[in-house]
Amino acid sequence: MVPKIVGPRELATPIHEKLLQAAPADAGRSTRLVSAESINESTPGFDQGVSLVSYNADDESDLALAKKAQQGHIDFILRGEILPDRRPRSITEAGNRLTVSWRLTPVSADVQTQTEGRPLGKPVVVELESALKRYPDLALAVDKDAALQSALVRETLPLITPSVVRERVQLEIPYLLPGTQAIRRGNALAVAGRWGEAEAIWQEVQQRYPFSSVAVHNLAIAAVAKQEFGQARSLASQAVRMKPTKLHQQTLVWVERAQRAYHEAFELPDPPEGWSVTRTTR
């Protein structure tokens, strides 16, 4: 459930409407987004007597919203507030930044158990210039304010729907070493998304030149691409032992963080070997 967004109506209303309309319906991401007002109108047997006073006439209290959400079979309440731009007026007059602070509160008993009942908060900050680079189609919009609002909605959806998080990771590039040409060919395949072919090339280099820490390092990244984290950590550790460069050490930490995120996402127990270079965030 998405109540009215707190803030200037000329901004809050269109953002609220765009967010409700942007709810994904494709398989695996299907999400139902409804306004608080629609639950009053459409929920059979809704208790019209629920009315709790809030400090803001336009902002219903948490208790009133929770009651609506429970009767509307809602799992979460997503509340937003537009934050004022504190930058100098000479900058803010351009109107090129929009910040909304979101708070996601679990409602249903099952979801409260999974999230320990804690509300989750996160601000979303969007600047017009970077938004147009990230979403080139919005550059065609005549109304730049509308483009900025649409970009903010797109940045908000990953907070509440399954999404792909893209990360940049550095493959090692050898210079004047045995197997250099083959490793570079594997790197090009990996960049093109052909990880299986790249891995086969790096494995061949490793077999021919067992001292190639570059091949071992890149194989660790290929193992992460297959979600074979145990193998990835073993290879990353081996690369550090062979040549403790800054890149190898950074990759070892990245591999373990990726494994942690995977275990936490699927509520898996810690691996038998435990954690060696990162600490738990729980």
GROMACS .gro file of C-alpha atoms in nm:
model
  282
    1MET     CA    1   0.000   0.000   0.000
    2VAL     CA    2   0.134   0.343  -0.098
    3PRO     CA    3  -0.029   0.631   0.094
    4LYS     CA    4  -0.010   0.987  -0.031
    5ILE     CA    5   0.348   1.110  -0.044
    6VAL     CA    6   0.427   1.387   0.202
    7GLY     CA    7   0.554   1.704   0.037
    8PRO     CA    8   0.456   1.974  -0.212
    9ARG     CA    9   0.144   1.856  -0.395
   10GLU     CA   10   0.279   1.961  -0.735
   11LEU     CA   11   0.555   1.702  -0.688
   12ALA     CA   12   0.400   1.447  -0.454
   13THR     CA   13   0.084   1.382  -0.656
   14PRO     CA   14   0.246   1.299  -0.993
   15ILE     CA   15   0.515   1.084  -0.825
   16HIS     CA   16   0.245   0.892  -0.636
   17GLU     CA   17   0.043   0.837  -0.953
   18LYS     CA   18   0.347   0.734  -1.159
   19LEU     CA   19   0.456   0.486  -0.892
   20LEU     CA   20   0.116   0.316  -0.878
   21GLN     CA   21   0.109   0.289  -1.258
   22ALA     CA   22   0.463   0.149  -1.273
   23ALA     CA   23   0.394  -0.168  -1.073
   24PRO     CA   24   0.555  -0.454  -1.269
   25ALA     CA   25   0.327  -0.736  -1.384
   26ASP     CA   26   0.580  -0.967  -1.551
   27ALA     CA   27   0.648  -1.316  -1.415
   28GLY     CA   28   0.878  -1.316  -1.115
   29ARG     CA   29   0.832  -0.945  -1.045
   30SER     CA   30   0.457  -0.910  -1.026
   31THR     CA   31   0.378  -0.660  -0.751
   32ARG     CA   32   0.045  -0.516  -0.644
   33LEU     CA   33   0.063  -0.146  -0.556
   34VAL     CA   34  -0.250   0.027  -0.429
   35SER     CA   35  -0.324   0.363  -0.276
   36ALA     CA   36  -0.462   0.388   0.077
   37GLU     CA   37  -0.777   0.555  -0.059
   38SER     CA   38  -0.853   0.265  -0.292
   39ILE     CA   39  -0.871   0.022  -0.001
   40ASN     CA   40  -1.150   0.227   0.153
   41GLU     CA   41  -1.344   0.210  -0.170
   42SER     CA   42  -1.285  -0.149  -0.278
   43THR     CA   43  -1.236  -0.366   0.028
   44PRO     CA   44  -1.551  -0.563   0.125
   45GLY     CA   45  -1.641  -0.521   0.489
   46PHE     CA   46  -1.393  -0.241   0.547
   47ASP     CA   47  -1.445  -0.071   0.883
   48GLN     CA   48  -1.538   0.286   0.791
   49GLY     CA   49  -1.519   0.382   1.157
   50VAL     CA   50  -1.138   0.372   1.161
   51SER     CA   51  -1.020   0.731   1.202
   52LEU     CA   52  -0.704   0.814   1.395
   53VAL     CA   53  -0.574   1.167   1.427
   54SER     CA   54  -0.240   1.256   1.270
   55TYR     CA   55  -0.028   1.568   1.318
   56ASN     CA   56  -0.079   1.642   0.950
   57ALA     CA   57  -0.426   1.655   0.796
   58ASP     CA   58  -0.288   1.507   0.474
   59ASP     CA   59  -0.084   1.240   0.652
   60GLU     CA   60  -0.269   0.949   0.810
   61SER     CA   61  -0.123   0.798   1.126
   62ASP     CA   62   0.073   0.473   1.114
   63LEU     CA   63  -0.196   0.296   1.318
   64ALA     CA   64  -0.475   0.398   1.081
   65LEU     CA   65  -0.271   0.290   0.779
   66ALA     CA   66  -0.181  -0.042   0.943
   67LYS     CA   67  -0.550  -0.110   1.006
   68LYS     CA   68  -0.634  -0.039   0.642
   69ALA     CA   69  -0.347  -0.254   0.521
   70GLN     CA   70  -0.452  -0.552   0.734
   71GLN     CA   71  -0.809  -0.534   0.609
   72GLY     CA   72  -0.683  -0.499   0.252
   73HIS     CA   73  -0.454  -0.805   0.282
   74ILE     CA   74  -0.146  -0.589   0.228
   75ASP     CA   75   0.205  -0.713   0.309
   76PHE     CA   76   0.387  -0.379   0.325
   77ILE     CA   77   0.320  -0.007   0.358
   78LEU     CA   78   0.552   0.217   0.155
   79ARG     CA   79   0.554   0.573   0.286
   80GLY     CA   80   0.738   0.853   0.110
   81GLU     CA   81   0.835   1.207   0.197
   82ILE     CA   82   0.989   1.459  -0.042
   83LEU     CA   83   1.292   1.612   0.126
   84PRO     CA   84   1.376   1.979   0.068
   85ASP     CA   85   1.688   2.059  -0.130
   86ARG     CA   86   1.935   2.224   0.108
   87ARG     CA   87   2.176   2.336  -0.162
   88PRO     CA   88   2.227   2.710  -0.239
   89ARG     CA   89   1.939   2.876  -0.424
   90SER     CA   90   2.159   2.945  -0.726
   91ILE     CA   91   2.178   2.567  -0.770
   92THR     CA   92   1.831   2.461  -0.661
   93GLU     CA   93   1.654   2.706  -0.893
   94ALA     CA   94   1.755   2.481  -1.179
   95GLY     CA   95   1.526   2.215  -1.034
   96ASN     CA   96   1.758   1.932  -1.131
   97ARG     CA   97   1.744   1.717  -0.819
   98LEU     CA   98   1.469   1.525  -0.643
   99THR     CA   99   1.501   1.339  -0.312
  100VAL     CA  100   1.237   1.114  -0.155
  101SER     CA  101   1.284   0.935   0.175
  102TRP     CA  102   1.104   0.599   0.170
  103ARG     CA  103   1.003   0.384   0.466
  104LEU     CA  104   0.885   0.028   0.407
  105THR     CA  105   0.690  -0.118   0.699
  106PRO     CA  106   0.589  -0.488   0.714
  107VAL     CA  107   0.222  -0.550   0.793
  108SER     CA  108   0.126  -0.917   0.759
  109ALA     CA  109   0.237  -1.158   1.030
  110ASP     CA  110   0.442  -1.372   0.790
  111VAL     CA  111   0.632  -1.075   0.653
  112GLN     CA  112   0.687  -0.932   1.001
  113THR     CA  113   0.847  -1.261   1.104
  114GLN     CA  114   1.079  -1.259   0.803
  115THR     CA  115   1.186  -0.898   0.855
  116GLU     CA  116   1.179  -0.908   1.238
  117GLY     CA  117   0.904  -0.645   1.218
  118ARG     CA  118   1.148  -0.361   1.155
  119PRO     CA  119   1.063  -0.079   0.913
  120LEU     CA  120   1.324  -0.035   0.641
  121GLY     CA  121   1.417   0.316   0.533
  122LYS     CA  122   1.614   0.448   0.240
  123PRO     CA  123   1.636   0.780   0.055
  124VAL     CA  124   1.633   0.790  -0.324
  125VAL     CA  125   1.817   1.082  -0.480
  126VAL     CA  126   1.787   1.152  -0.853
  127GLU     CA  127   1.965   1.424  -1.051
  128LEU     CA  128   1.842   1.513  -1.397
  129GLU     CA  129   2.175   1.493  -1.581
  130SER     CA  130   2.269   1.148  -1.451
  131ALA     CA  131   1.908   1.026  -1.484
  132LEU     CA  132   1.900   1.109  -1.855
  133LYS     CA  133   2.224   0.917  -1.905
  134ARG     CA  134   2.088   0.618  -1.714
  135TYR     CA  135   1.748   0.629  -1.887
  136PRO     CA  136   1.807   0.772  -2.239
  137ASP     CA  137   1.440   0.737  -2.333
  138LEU     CA  138   1.350   1.006  -2.077
  139ALA     CA  139   1.558   1.258  -2.269
  140LEU     CA  140   1.277   1.264  -2.526
  141ALA     CA  141   1.032   1.401  -2.269
  142VAL     CA  142   0.936   1.764  -2.326
  143ASP     CA  143   0.868   1.819  -1.955
  144LYS     CA  144   1.198   1.774  -1.769
  145ASP     CA  145   1.019   1.775  -1.433
  146ALA     CA  146   0.813   1.476  -1.548
  147ALA     CA  147   1.131   1.304  -1.668
  148LEU     CA  148   1.291   1.355  -1.327
  149GLN     CA  149   0.982   1.217  -1.152
  150SER     CA  150   0.978   0.911  -1.380
  151ALA     CA  151   1.345   0.849  -1.310
  152LEU     CA  152   1.278   0.864  -0.936
  153VAL     CA  153   0.999   0.607  -0.971
  154ARG     CA  154   1.232   0.375  -1.164
  155GLU     CA  155   1.496   0.410  -0.891
  156THR     CA  156   1.231   0.336  -0.626
  157LEU     CA  157   1.092   0.014  -0.773
  158PRO     CA  158   1.405  -0.196  -0.694
  159LEU     CA  159   1.338  -0.122  -0.325
  160ILE     CA  160   1.015  -0.321  -0.337
  161THR     CA  161   1.040  -0.558  -0.635
  162PRO     CA  162   1.288  -0.827  -0.742
  163SER     CA  163   1.555  -0.664  -0.954
  164VAL     CA  164   1.897  -0.720  -1.104
  165VAL     CA  165   2.186  -0.545  -0.933
  166ARG     CA  166   2.468  -0.485  -1.177
  167GLU     CA  167   2.822  -0.473  -1.044
  168ARG     CA  168   3.145  -0.380  -1.212
  169VAL     CA  169   3.429  -0.621  -1.145
  170GLN     CA  170   3.776  -0.598  -1.290
  171LEU     CA  171   3.923  -0.884  -1.489
  172GLU     CA  172   4.300  -0.892  -1.477
  173ILE     CA  173   4.485  -0.809  -1.799
  174PRO     CA  174   4.834  -0.961  -1.836
  175TYR     CA  175   5.126  -0.792  -2.008
  176LEU     CA  176   5.421  -0.976  -2.163
  177LEU     CA  177   5.350  -1.297  -1.973
  178PRO     CA  178   5.303  -1.655  -2.097
  179GLY     CA  179   4.942  -1.704  -2.207
  180THR     CA  180   4.878  -1.329  -2.240
  181GLN     CA  181   4.708  -1.350  -2.578
  182ALA     CA  182   4.478  -1.634  -2.471
  183ILE     CA  183   4.382  -1.463  -2.144
  184ARG     CA  184   4.298  -1.143  -2.328
  185ARG     CA  185   4.081  -1.343  -2.569
  186GLY     CA  186   3.901  -1.494  -2.270
  187ASN     CA  187   3.852  -1.147  -2.121
  188ALA     CA  188   3.688  -1.028  -2.442
  189LEU     CA  189   3.450  -1.324  -2.436
  190ALA     CA  190   3.360  -1.257  -2.071
  191VAL     CA  191   3.285  -0.892  -2.145
  192ALA     CA  192   3.053  -1.014  -2.422
  193GLY     CA  193   2.874  -1.235  -2.169
  194ARG     CA  194   3.019  -1.562  -2.300
  195TRP     CA  195   3.148  -1.675  -1.961
  196GLY     CA  196   3.159  -2.046  -2.040
  197GLU     CA  197   3.394  -1.997  -2.334
  198ALA     CA  198   3.607  -1.751  -2.137
  199GLU     CA  199   3.638  -1.995  -1.847
  200ALA     CA  200   3.750  -2.275  -2.079
  201ILE     CA  201   4.030  -2.055  -2.218
  202TRP     CA  202   4.150  -1.946  -1.873
  203GLN     CA  203   4.147  -2.308  -1.753
  204GLU     CA  204   4.362  -2.409  -2.049
  205VAL     CA  205   4.609  -2.130  -1.968
  206GLN     CA  206   4.621  -2.236  -1.604
  207GLN     CA  207   4.695  -2.595  -1.702
  208ARG     CA  208   4.974  -2.488  -1.938
  209TYR     CA  209   5.115  -2.223  -1.703
  210PRO     CA  210   5.033  -2.322  -1.340
  211PHE     CA  211   5.211  -2.008  -1.215
  212SER     CA  212   4.968  -1.775  -1.395
  213SER     CA  213   4.799  -1.586  -1.111
  214VAL     CA  214   4.611  -1.386  -1.376
  215ALA     CA  215   4.430  -1.695  -1.504
  216VAL     CA  216   4.352  -1.806  -1.147
  217HIS     CA  217   4.215  -1.462  -1.060
  218ASN     CA  218   3.987  -1.449  -1.363
  219LEU     CA  219   3.868  -1.805  -1.299
  220ALA     CA  220   3.755  -1.692  -0.952
  221ILE     CA  221   3.532  -1.429  -1.112
  222ALA     CA  222   3.397  -1.686  -1.358
  223ALA     CA  223   3.306  -1.911  -1.065
  224VAL     CA  224   3.102  -1.628  -0.909
  225ALA     CA  225   2.920  -1.590  -1.241
  226LYS     CA  226   2.810  -1.954  -1.197
  227GLN     CA  227   2.729  -1.898  -0.825
  228GLU     CA  228   2.992  -2.157  -0.731
  229PHE     CA  229   3.112  -1.948  -0.439
  230GLY     CA  230   3.318  -2.213  -0.260
  231GLN     CA  231   3.528  -2.264  -0.571
  232ALA     CA  232   3.546  -1.888  -0.629
  233ARG     CA  233   3.681  -1.821  -0.279
  234SER     CA  234   3.935  -2.100  -0.313
  235LEU     CA  235   4.061  -1.959  -0.644
  236ALA     CA  236   4.063  -1.600  -0.517
  237SER     CA  237   4.263  -1.704  -0.210
  238GLN     CA  238   4.505  -1.893  -0.433
  239ALA     CA  239   4.557  -1.584  -0.648
  240VAL     CA  240   4.638  -1.380  -0.335
  241ARG     CA  241   4.891  -1.640  -0.219
  242MET     CA  242   5.053  -1.649  -0.562
  243LYS     CA  243   5.073  -1.269  -0.592
  244PRO     CA  244   4.921  -1.053  -0.313
  245THR     CA  245   4.838  -0.755  -0.533
  246LYS     CA  246   4.574  -0.498  -0.440
  247LEU     CA  247   4.345  -0.627  -0.717
  248HIS     CA  248   4.368  -0.987  -0.595
  249GLN     CA  249   4.292  -0.881  -0.237
  250GLN     CA  250   3.996  -0.668  -0.345
  251THR     CA  251   3.857  -0.955  -0.552
  252LEU     CA  252   3.881  -1.194  -0.258
  253VAL     CA  253   3.673  -0.955  -0.045
  254TRP     CA  254   3.424  -0.903  -0.330
  255VAL     CA  255   3.381  -1.279  -0.377
  256GLU     CA  256   3.305  -1.334  -0.008
  257ARG     CA  257   3.062  -1.042  -0.002
  258ALA     CA  258   2.883  -1.188  -0.303
  259GLN     CA  259   2.860  -1.523  -0.125
  260ARG     CA  260   2.726  -1.357   0.191
  261ALA     CA  261   2.458  -1.174  -0.006
  262TYR     CA  262   2.357  -1.502  -0.172
  263HIS     CA  263   2.332  -1.688   0.162
  264GLU     CA  264   2.132  -1.408   0.324
  265ALA     CA  265   1.895  -1.373   0.027
  266PHE     CA  266   1.803  -1.743   0.042
  267GLU     CA  267   1.835  -1.775   0.421
  268LEU     CA  268   2.112  -2.033   0.389
  269PRO     CA  269   2.339  -2.130   0.680
  270ASP     CA  270   2.698  -2.010   0.681
  271PRO     CA  271   2.928  -2.222   0.461
  272PRO     CA  272   3.125  -2.498   0.637
  273GLU     CA  273   3.448  -2.302   0.597
  274GLY     CA  274   3.289  -1.994   0.756
  275TRP     CA  275   3.384  -1.639   0.668
  276SER     CA  276   3.743  -1.529   0.652
  277VAL     CA  277   3.770  -1.170   0.529
  278THR     CA  278   3.432  -1.008   0.602
  279ARG     CA  279   3.216  -0.957   0.907
  280THR     CA  280   2.845  -1.025   0.944
  281THR     CA  281   2.612  -0.726   0.918
  282ARG     CA  282   2.329  -0.886   1.116
   0.00000   0.00000   0.00000
